[in-house]
Amino acid sequence: MVFAIAVPMTLAFLTTPLLGLVDTAVVGRLGDAALIGGLAIGAILFDLVFTTFNFLRSATTGLVAQAMGRGDEAEEQAVFWRSLVIAVVAGVAVIAVAPLLLGAGLVFMRPDAPVAAATTTYLAIRVLSAPAALANYALLGYVLGRGMGGTGLMLQSIINGVNIVLSIWLGIGLGYGLAGVAWATVMAEIAGCAVGLLIVLARFERSRAPRLSRILDRASLVRLMALNGDIMIRSLALILAFAWFTRTGAGFGETTLAANAILMNIFMVAGYYLDGFATAAEQIAGRAIGARHRPAFLQAVRLTLIWGFSLASLTTLFFLLFGGAVIGWMTTAPDVLDLAGDFLPWAAVTAVAGVLAFQMDGVFIGATWSRDMRNMMLVSIALFLPLSAGLAAAFGNHGLWAAFNLFLIVRGVALAGLLPSRIRRAFPDAQAGIERAA
């Protein structure tokens, strides 16, 4: 079960950072560090929005998996419809507030004028994808909650594959540059949403379709919104860490900002690569919670942890050996290329530093222990902000990368420390039986 979900989703998630690599490479080939910086800041600001609504994917996965564990197909469909409605409404709202987001982001990031102009161009176009992109979160959450790893792979491959092809064609082939990269994202999200809706709606059994009263059930909506609120706060704190990292790096100059943007793609590759096993943990842990089956829960934790650390080690080794070639593929600017090489080892070890956090996120999302995720993220970010400021002041960009790796480690360790007590609460009957047997 772990590999049936993890292998296709690892391949699927790998297409997302591959898209980041291609976008950076397309813009980097233009030979202008300001455009690379504009892409980085624009992506961060847009990710701020998307990460804010990441609960649409996470909460849907956990709730659908638990409903599946109980054998309640009508509730599976109801969870999907609740999430889809929220996604579309939120997407329209994002477009409406985009000018405020851009203005606040530029004030916070304080980029140079050329970088600010590039950021404005990118964000003004890409924000048009918001309704379709957020709907894709609900779609992916449903198929992952069902354990449909192959379908998830297909949907992600369509979105990111179309995006990659169009980015190269529009950005370089037709000469639209950064604007072409942004339009490619808009078109790809719409295409993926259309295909995803066709697939999901086709598999729904009409005889088990929930009534509108069940979809709008107050207790279920309250639970979903509470879960969403916790995950939203956790996600906002995470993107704040990325934004703070980018802002601090920008303080070292345009070249360092561009170098960090390129190296952050290596972290994203590692993160999405490891998210395949985190996704397996989400689905199997959620089903085990729904079925109240403790052995399956423990086995999901154990297997995803072992394979996660194994693959993280291989990922770190790969980038230590071949990261220089990857950087050379993404930019032709000599100063950016040299500086990125200096900080490459820090980016390479993010896979090992972050693997426990990714895996624990999967377990806690599947179990819908959202409050714990929120609280431990707040503790981690409270440590990261002053630590990064101090280390960056003392050791420059090396200190900033060191603080970022420590932030990843603290997140994972904090959640792992809570796991034993949460297992005892989730499976009280199993625990009582063990104690009686002892």
XYZ file of C-alpha atoms in Angstrom:
438
model
C 0.000 0.000 0.000
C 2.815 2.380 0.836
C 4.522 1.905 -2.509
C 1.270 1.907 -4.494
C 0.718 5.475 -3.294
C 4.278 6.695 -2.736
C 5.883 5.732 -6.052
C 3.411 7.462 -8.410
C 3.064 10.450 -6.089
C 6.830 10.811 -5.780
C 6.961 10.983 -9.564
C 4.010 13.395 -9.558
C 5.461 15.720 -6.943
C 8.808 15.712 -8.722
C 7.149 17.412 -11.679
C 6.420 20.466 -9.501
C 10.030 21.368 -8.630
C 10.972 20.349 -12.165
C 8.596 23.071 -13.265
C 10.389 25.476 -10.915
C 13.709 24.461 -12.410
C 12.413 25.001 -15.946
C 10.839 28.375 -15.120
C 14.064 29.516 -13.479
C 16.074 28.205 -16.415
C 13.831 29.956 -18.964
C 14.188 33.280 -17.142
C 17.836 32.617 -16.289
C 18.670 32.133 -19.959
C 17.751 35.758 -20.497
C 20.917 36.629 -18.540
C 19.267 39.208 -16.256
C 19.570 38.656 -12.493
C 16.698 41.105 -11.897
C 14.296 38.814 -13.782
C 15.406 35.808 -11.727
C 14.860 37.805 -8.544
C 11.462 38.998 -9.791
C 10.420 35.421 -10.505
C 11.585 34.344 -7.042
C 9.698 37.082 -5.201
C 6.610 36.685 -7.394
C 6.571 32.953 -6.755
C 6.968 33.514 -3.013
C 4.047 35.956 -2.930
C 1.833 33.648 -4.930
C 2.890 30.668 -2.830
C 1.868 32.723 0.190
C -1.674 32.647 -1.167
C -1.561 29.010 -2.188
C 0.012 27.848 1.047
C -2.666 29.767 2.948
C -5.261 27.572 1.222
C -3.213 24.380 1.354
C -5.805 23.040 3.784
C -8.001 22.392 0.742
C -5.644 19.576 -0.181
C -4.540 18.445 3.272
C -7.893 18.498 5.048
C -9.638 16.846 2.086
C -7.072 14.041 2.029
C -7.389 13.315 5.747
C -11.185 13.483 5.903
C -11.714 11.434 2.732
C -9.257 8.775 3.959
C -11.044 8.526 7.302
C -14.439 8.279 5.596
C -12.992 5.534 3.390
C -11.765 3.689 6.485
C -15.318 3.788 7.869
C -16.774 2.689 4.518
C -18.822 5.902 4.165
C -18.748 6.764 0.445
C -21.446 9.422 0.728
C -19.271 11.351 3.185
C -16.297 11.030 0.821
C -18.312 12.832 -1.857
C -19.633 15.393 0.624
C -16.098 16.275 1.745
C -15.078 16.830 -1.876
C -18.016 19.152 -2.647
C -17.427 21.208 0.507
C -13.779 21.682 -0.421
C -14.516 22.505 -4.069
C -16.993 25.254 -3.179
C -14.491 26.819 -0.787
C -11.790 26.592 -3.477
C -13.755 28.425 -6.165
C -14.969 31.188 -3.826
C -11.480 31.652 -2.402
C -9.933 31.772 -5.887
C -12.197 34.609 -6.966
C -11.403 36.466 -3.733
C -7.669 36.082 -4.375
C -8.000 37.791 -7.762
C -9.906 40.643 -6.130
C -7.242 41.307 -3.480
C -4.227 40.730 -5.757
C -3.240 44.439 -5.921
C -3.115 44.607 -2.125
C -1.043 41.413 -2.003
C 1.433 42.809 -4.518
C 1.753 46.147 -2.728
C 2.258 44.568 0.691
C 4.712 42.026 -0.712
C 6.892 44.654 -2.349
C 6.944 46.718 0.847
C 7.975 43.654 2.862
C 10.570 42.342 0.401
C 12.025 45.769 -0.498
C 13.460 44.707 -3.887
C 15.330 47.019 -6.261
C 13.256 48.768 -8.924
C 14.047 46.305 -11.779
C 13.190 43.326 -9.542
C 9.969 45.017 -8.401
C 8.923 45.616 -12.021
C 9.538 41.966 -12.907
C 7.588 40.807 -9.842
C 4.622 42.996 -10.812
C 4.532 41.588 -14.340
C 4.656 37.988 -13.131
C 2.106 38.264 -10.327
C -0.466 40.279 -12.286
C -0.761 37.462 -14.822
C -0.327 34.386 -12.666
C -2.990 35.384 -10.133
C -5.621 34.722 -12.816
C -5.036 31.007 -12.278
C -6.218 31.135 -8.646
C -9.740 29.596 -8.969
C -8.538 26.682 -11.083
C -5.390 26.183 -9.020
C -7.292 26.027 -5.722
C -9.879 23.704 -7.272
C -6.976 21.437 -8.196
C -6.100 21.293 -4.481
C -9.541 19.893 -3.699
C -9.320 17.446 -6.614
C -5.878 16.200 -5.602
C -6.940 15.939 -1.965
C -9.847 13.699 -2.917
C -7.866 11.306 -5.117
C -5.069 11.061 -2.547
C -7.570 10.440 0.232
C -8.867 7.549 -1.851
C -5.335 6.224 -2.319
C -5.508 6.796 -6.088
C -1.805 7.474 -6.541
C -1.865 6.777 -10.276
C -4.641 9.312 -10.832
C -2.771 11.838 -8.746
C 0.321 11.260 -10.880
C -1.672 11.792 -14.053
C -3.264 15.036 -12.846
C 0.006 16.509 -11.601
C 1.763 15.412 -14.782
C -0.868 17.121 -16.920
C -0.677 20.383 -14.965
C 3.093 20.561 -14.718
C 3.787 18.959 -18.095
C 1.596 21.483 -19.916
C 3.162 24.236 -17.838
C 6.730 23.188 -18.691
C 6.032 22.927 -22.414
C 4.216 26.251 -22.540
C 6.854 27.990 -20.392
C 9.584 27.036 -22.840
C 7.468 27.819 -25.899
C 6.021 31.131 -24.675
C 9.023 32.268 -22.650
C 11.819 31.461 -25.106
C 10.251 30.273 -28.351
C 7.896 33.239 -28.766
C 10.069 35.596 -26.764
C 7.548 36.607 -24.094
C 10.055 35.983 -21.290
C 8.734 36.265 -17.746
C 5.192 37.072 -18.908
C 5.178 33.902 -21.005
C 6.153 31.840 -17.973
C 3.238 33.323 -16.010
C 0.697 32.712 -18.782
C 1.884 29.117 -19.080
C 0.919 28.547 -15.441
C -2.565 29.989 -15.952
C -3.279 27.757 -18.955
C -1.875 24.645 -17.263
C -3.978 25.028 -14.097
C -7.154 25.391 -16.156
C -6.312 22.297 -18.223
C -5.586 20.220 -15.110
C -8.794 21.334 -13.410
C -10.935 20.376 -16.416
C -9.413 16.893 -16.654
C -9.586 16.351 -12.888
C -13.282 17.204 -12.692
C -14.069 14.800 -15.522
C -12.228 11.966 -13.756
C -13.602 12.530 -10.258
C -17.216 13.108 -11.268
C -17.168 10.035 -13.506
C -16.276 7.742 -10.585
C -18.981 9.060 -8.231
C -21.877 6.639 -7.752
C -25.108 8.584 -8.067
C -26.901 6.182 -5.753
C -24.562 7.245 -2.944
C -24.493 10.940 -3.727
C -25.002 13.008 -0.572
C -27.949 15.331 -0.259
C -27.370 19.052 -0.141
C -28.341 19.031 3.533
C -25.508 16.617 4.271
C -22.969 18.637 2.287
C -23.992 21.730 4.233
C -24.264 19.898 7.565
C -23.300 22.395 10.244
C -21.247 20.027 12.398
C -19.266 18.794 9.394
C -18.657 22.342 8.172
C -17.541 23.436 11.632
C -15.095 20.516 11.808
C -13.784 21.259 8.323
C -13.337 24.947 9.075
C -11.602 24.229 12.390
C -9.273 21.817 10.631
C -8.774 24.338 7.832
C -8.004 27.134 10.287
C -5.276 25.166 12.047
C -3.663 24.062 8.784
C -3.952 27.606 7.414
C -2.059 29.041 10.388
C 0.560 26.301 10.061
C 0.885 26.973 6.326
C 1.118 30.735 6.797
C 3.917 30.253 9.301
C 5.737 28.008 6.826
C 5.506 30.476 3.978
C 6.549 33.216 6.382
C 9.756 31.258 6.933
C 10.339 31.101 3.172
C 9.500 34.793 2.753
C 11.793 35.740 5.630
C 14.549 33.637 4.105
C 14.097 35.383 0.742
C 13.911 38.843 2.325
C 17.034 38.263 4.408
C 18.884 36.969 1.363
C 17.778 40.028 -0.610
C 19.544 42.152 1.993
C 22.848 40.659 0.803
C 22.297 41.983 -2.717
C 20.687 41.099 -6.027
C 23.221 38.388 -6.838
C 22.735 36.572 -3.510
C 18.968 36.809 -3.930
C 19.238 35.138 -7.336
C 21.660 32.474 -6.042
C 19.362 31.611 -3.137
C 16.380 31.426 -5.495
C 18.206 28.858 -7.603
C 19.320 26.846 -4.567
C 15.829 26.899 -3.078
C 14.751 24.876 -6.109
C 17.045 22.113 -4.841
C 15.214 22.159 -1.507
C 11.901 22.044 -3.366
C 13.075 19.038 -5.375
C 13.995 17.255 -2.143
C 10.743 18.260 -0.456
C 8.424 17.175 -3.229
C 10.476 14.037 -3.778
C 9.981 13.021 -0.141
C 6.336 14.073 -0.149
C 5.461 10.872 -2.003
C 6.027 8.859 1.170
C 4.421 11.568 3.286
C 1.333 11.210 1.082
C 1.321 7.456 1.698
C 1.463 8.197 5.425
C -1.512 10.574 5.063
C -3.753 8.083 3.314
C -2.907 4.958 5.310
C -2.805 6.753 8.662
C -6.170 8.363 7.867
C -7.738 5.031 6.910
C -6.324 3.421 10.058
C -7.825 6.205 12.203
C -11.194 5.798 10.475
C -11.115 2.010 10.929
C -9.584 2.299 14.452
C -6.832 -0.123 13.454
C -3.664 0.619 15.437
C -1.279 -1.906 13.752
C -1.828 -0.374 10.313
C -1.178 3.086 11.728
C 2.094 2.045 13.352
C 3.240 0.220 10.229
C 2.530 3.270 8.074
C 4.632 5.427 10.380
C 7.472 2.907 10.486
C 7.715 2.207 6.751
C 7.406 5.806 5.579
C 10.042 6.869 8.109
C 12.554 4.233 6.980
C 12.094 4.918 3.284
C 11.968 8.661 3.807
C 15.370 8.798 5.482
C 16.846 6.403 2.921
C 15.742 8.500 -0.027
C 16.671 11.753 1.708
C 20.232 10.515 2.125
C 20.444 9.573 -1.545
C 19.009 12.955 -2.547
C 21.585 14.836 -0.477
C 24.383 12.741 -1.946
C 23.140 13.370 -5.481
C 23.138 17.144 -5.103
C 26.509 17.174 -3.363
C 27.960 15.341 -6.369
C 25.983 16.839 -9.254
C 24.463 20.031 -7.870
C 26.989 22.178 -9.714
C 25.756 20.835 -13.041
C 22.136 21.483 -12.028
C 22.978 25.093 -11.138
C 24.785 25.534 -14.456
C 21.667 24.383 -16.257
C 19.519 26.997 -14.501
C 21.544 30.147 -15.118
C 24.179 31.559 -17.432
C 24.990 34.570 -15.227
C 28.622 33.968 -14.080
C 28.353 35.825 -10.765
C 25.147 34.013 -9.809
C 26.639 30.680 -10.855
C 29.752 31.138 -8.710
C 27.888 32.322 -5.638
C 25.304 29.528 -5.809
C 28.132 27.004 -5.870
C 29.496 28.397 -2.608
C 26.237 27.699 -0.782
C 25.329 24.446 -2.548
C 26.183 22.116 0.412
C 23.635 23.900 2.621
C 20.901 23.363 0.048
C 21.899 19.737 -0.480
C 21.510 18.773 3.200
C 17.967 20.192 3.412
C 16.683 16.775 2.297
C 18.035 15.031 5.398
C 17.249 17.986 7.665
C 13.630 18.112 6.518
C 12.646 14.491 6.000
C 11.230 13.944 9.504
C 9.140 17.118 9.211
C 7.696 15.982 5.873
C 6.913 12.499 7.173
C 5.368 13.714 10.422
C 3.266 16.215 8.471
C 1.849 13.297 6.494
C 0.989 11.307 9.607
C -0.615 14.253 11.404
C -2.568 15.352 8.299
C -3.981 11.857 7.803
C -4.956 11.651 11.462
C -6.339 15.244 11.287
C -4.316 16.256 14.353
C -4.200 19.767 12.989
C -3.873 21.617 16.289
C -0.577 19.869 17.030
C 0.748 20.761 13.570
C -0.206 24.379 14.120
C 1.337 24.633 17.576
C 4.629 22.959 16.692
C 4.983 25.121 13.587
C 4.492 28.248 15.669
C 7.170 27.076 18.089
C 9.542 26.374 15.193
C 8.989 29.723 13.467
C 9.390 31.562 16.786
C 12.848 30.003 17.057
C 13.746 30.449 13.387
C 13.157 34.195 13.016
C 15.577 35.437 15.710
C 18.035 32.607 15.061
C 18.242 33.386 11.342
C 18.670 37.109 12.038
C 21.510 36.434 14.458
C 23.323 33.856 12.347
C 22.905 35.929 9.168
C 24.381 38.950 10.918
C 27.321 36.904 12.173
C 28.007 34.605 9.206
C 26.176 36.155 6.267
C 24.330 33.895 3.838
C 25.994 30.799 5.340
C 24.334 31.638 8.659
C 20.976 32.092 6.945
C 21.150 28.629 5.367
C 22.269 27.069 8.663
C 19.257 28.579 10.442
C 16.931 27.285 7.724
C 18.208 23.723 8.156
C 17.789 23.957 11.935
C 14.223 25.166 11.396
C 13.446 22.009 9.385
C 14.980 19.755 12.041
C 13.088 21.380 14.922
C 9.754 20.963 13.114
C 10.221 17.245 12.650
C 11.531 16.539 16.134
C 8.733 18.536 17.775
C 5.990 16.562 16.005
C 7.709 13.217 16.573
C 7.860 13.984 20.280
C 4.056 14.319 20.404
C 3.335 11.152 18.434
C 3.327 8.524 21.260
C 0.749 10.384 23.343
C -1.462 11.013 20.303
C -1.391 7.314 19.387
C -2.533 6.369 22.904
C -5.454 8.796 22.628
C -6.447 7.698 19.124
C -6.482 3.970 19.938
C -7.602 3.719 23.577
C -9.160 0.276 23.139
C -5.913 -1.142 21.731
C -3.913 0.443 24.539
C -6.286 -0.983 27.162
C -5.937 -4.429 25.632
C -2.135 -4.201 25.712
C -2.215 -3.175 29.349
C -4.571 -6.031 30.272
C -2.339 -8.509 28.467
C 0.711 -7.184 30.266
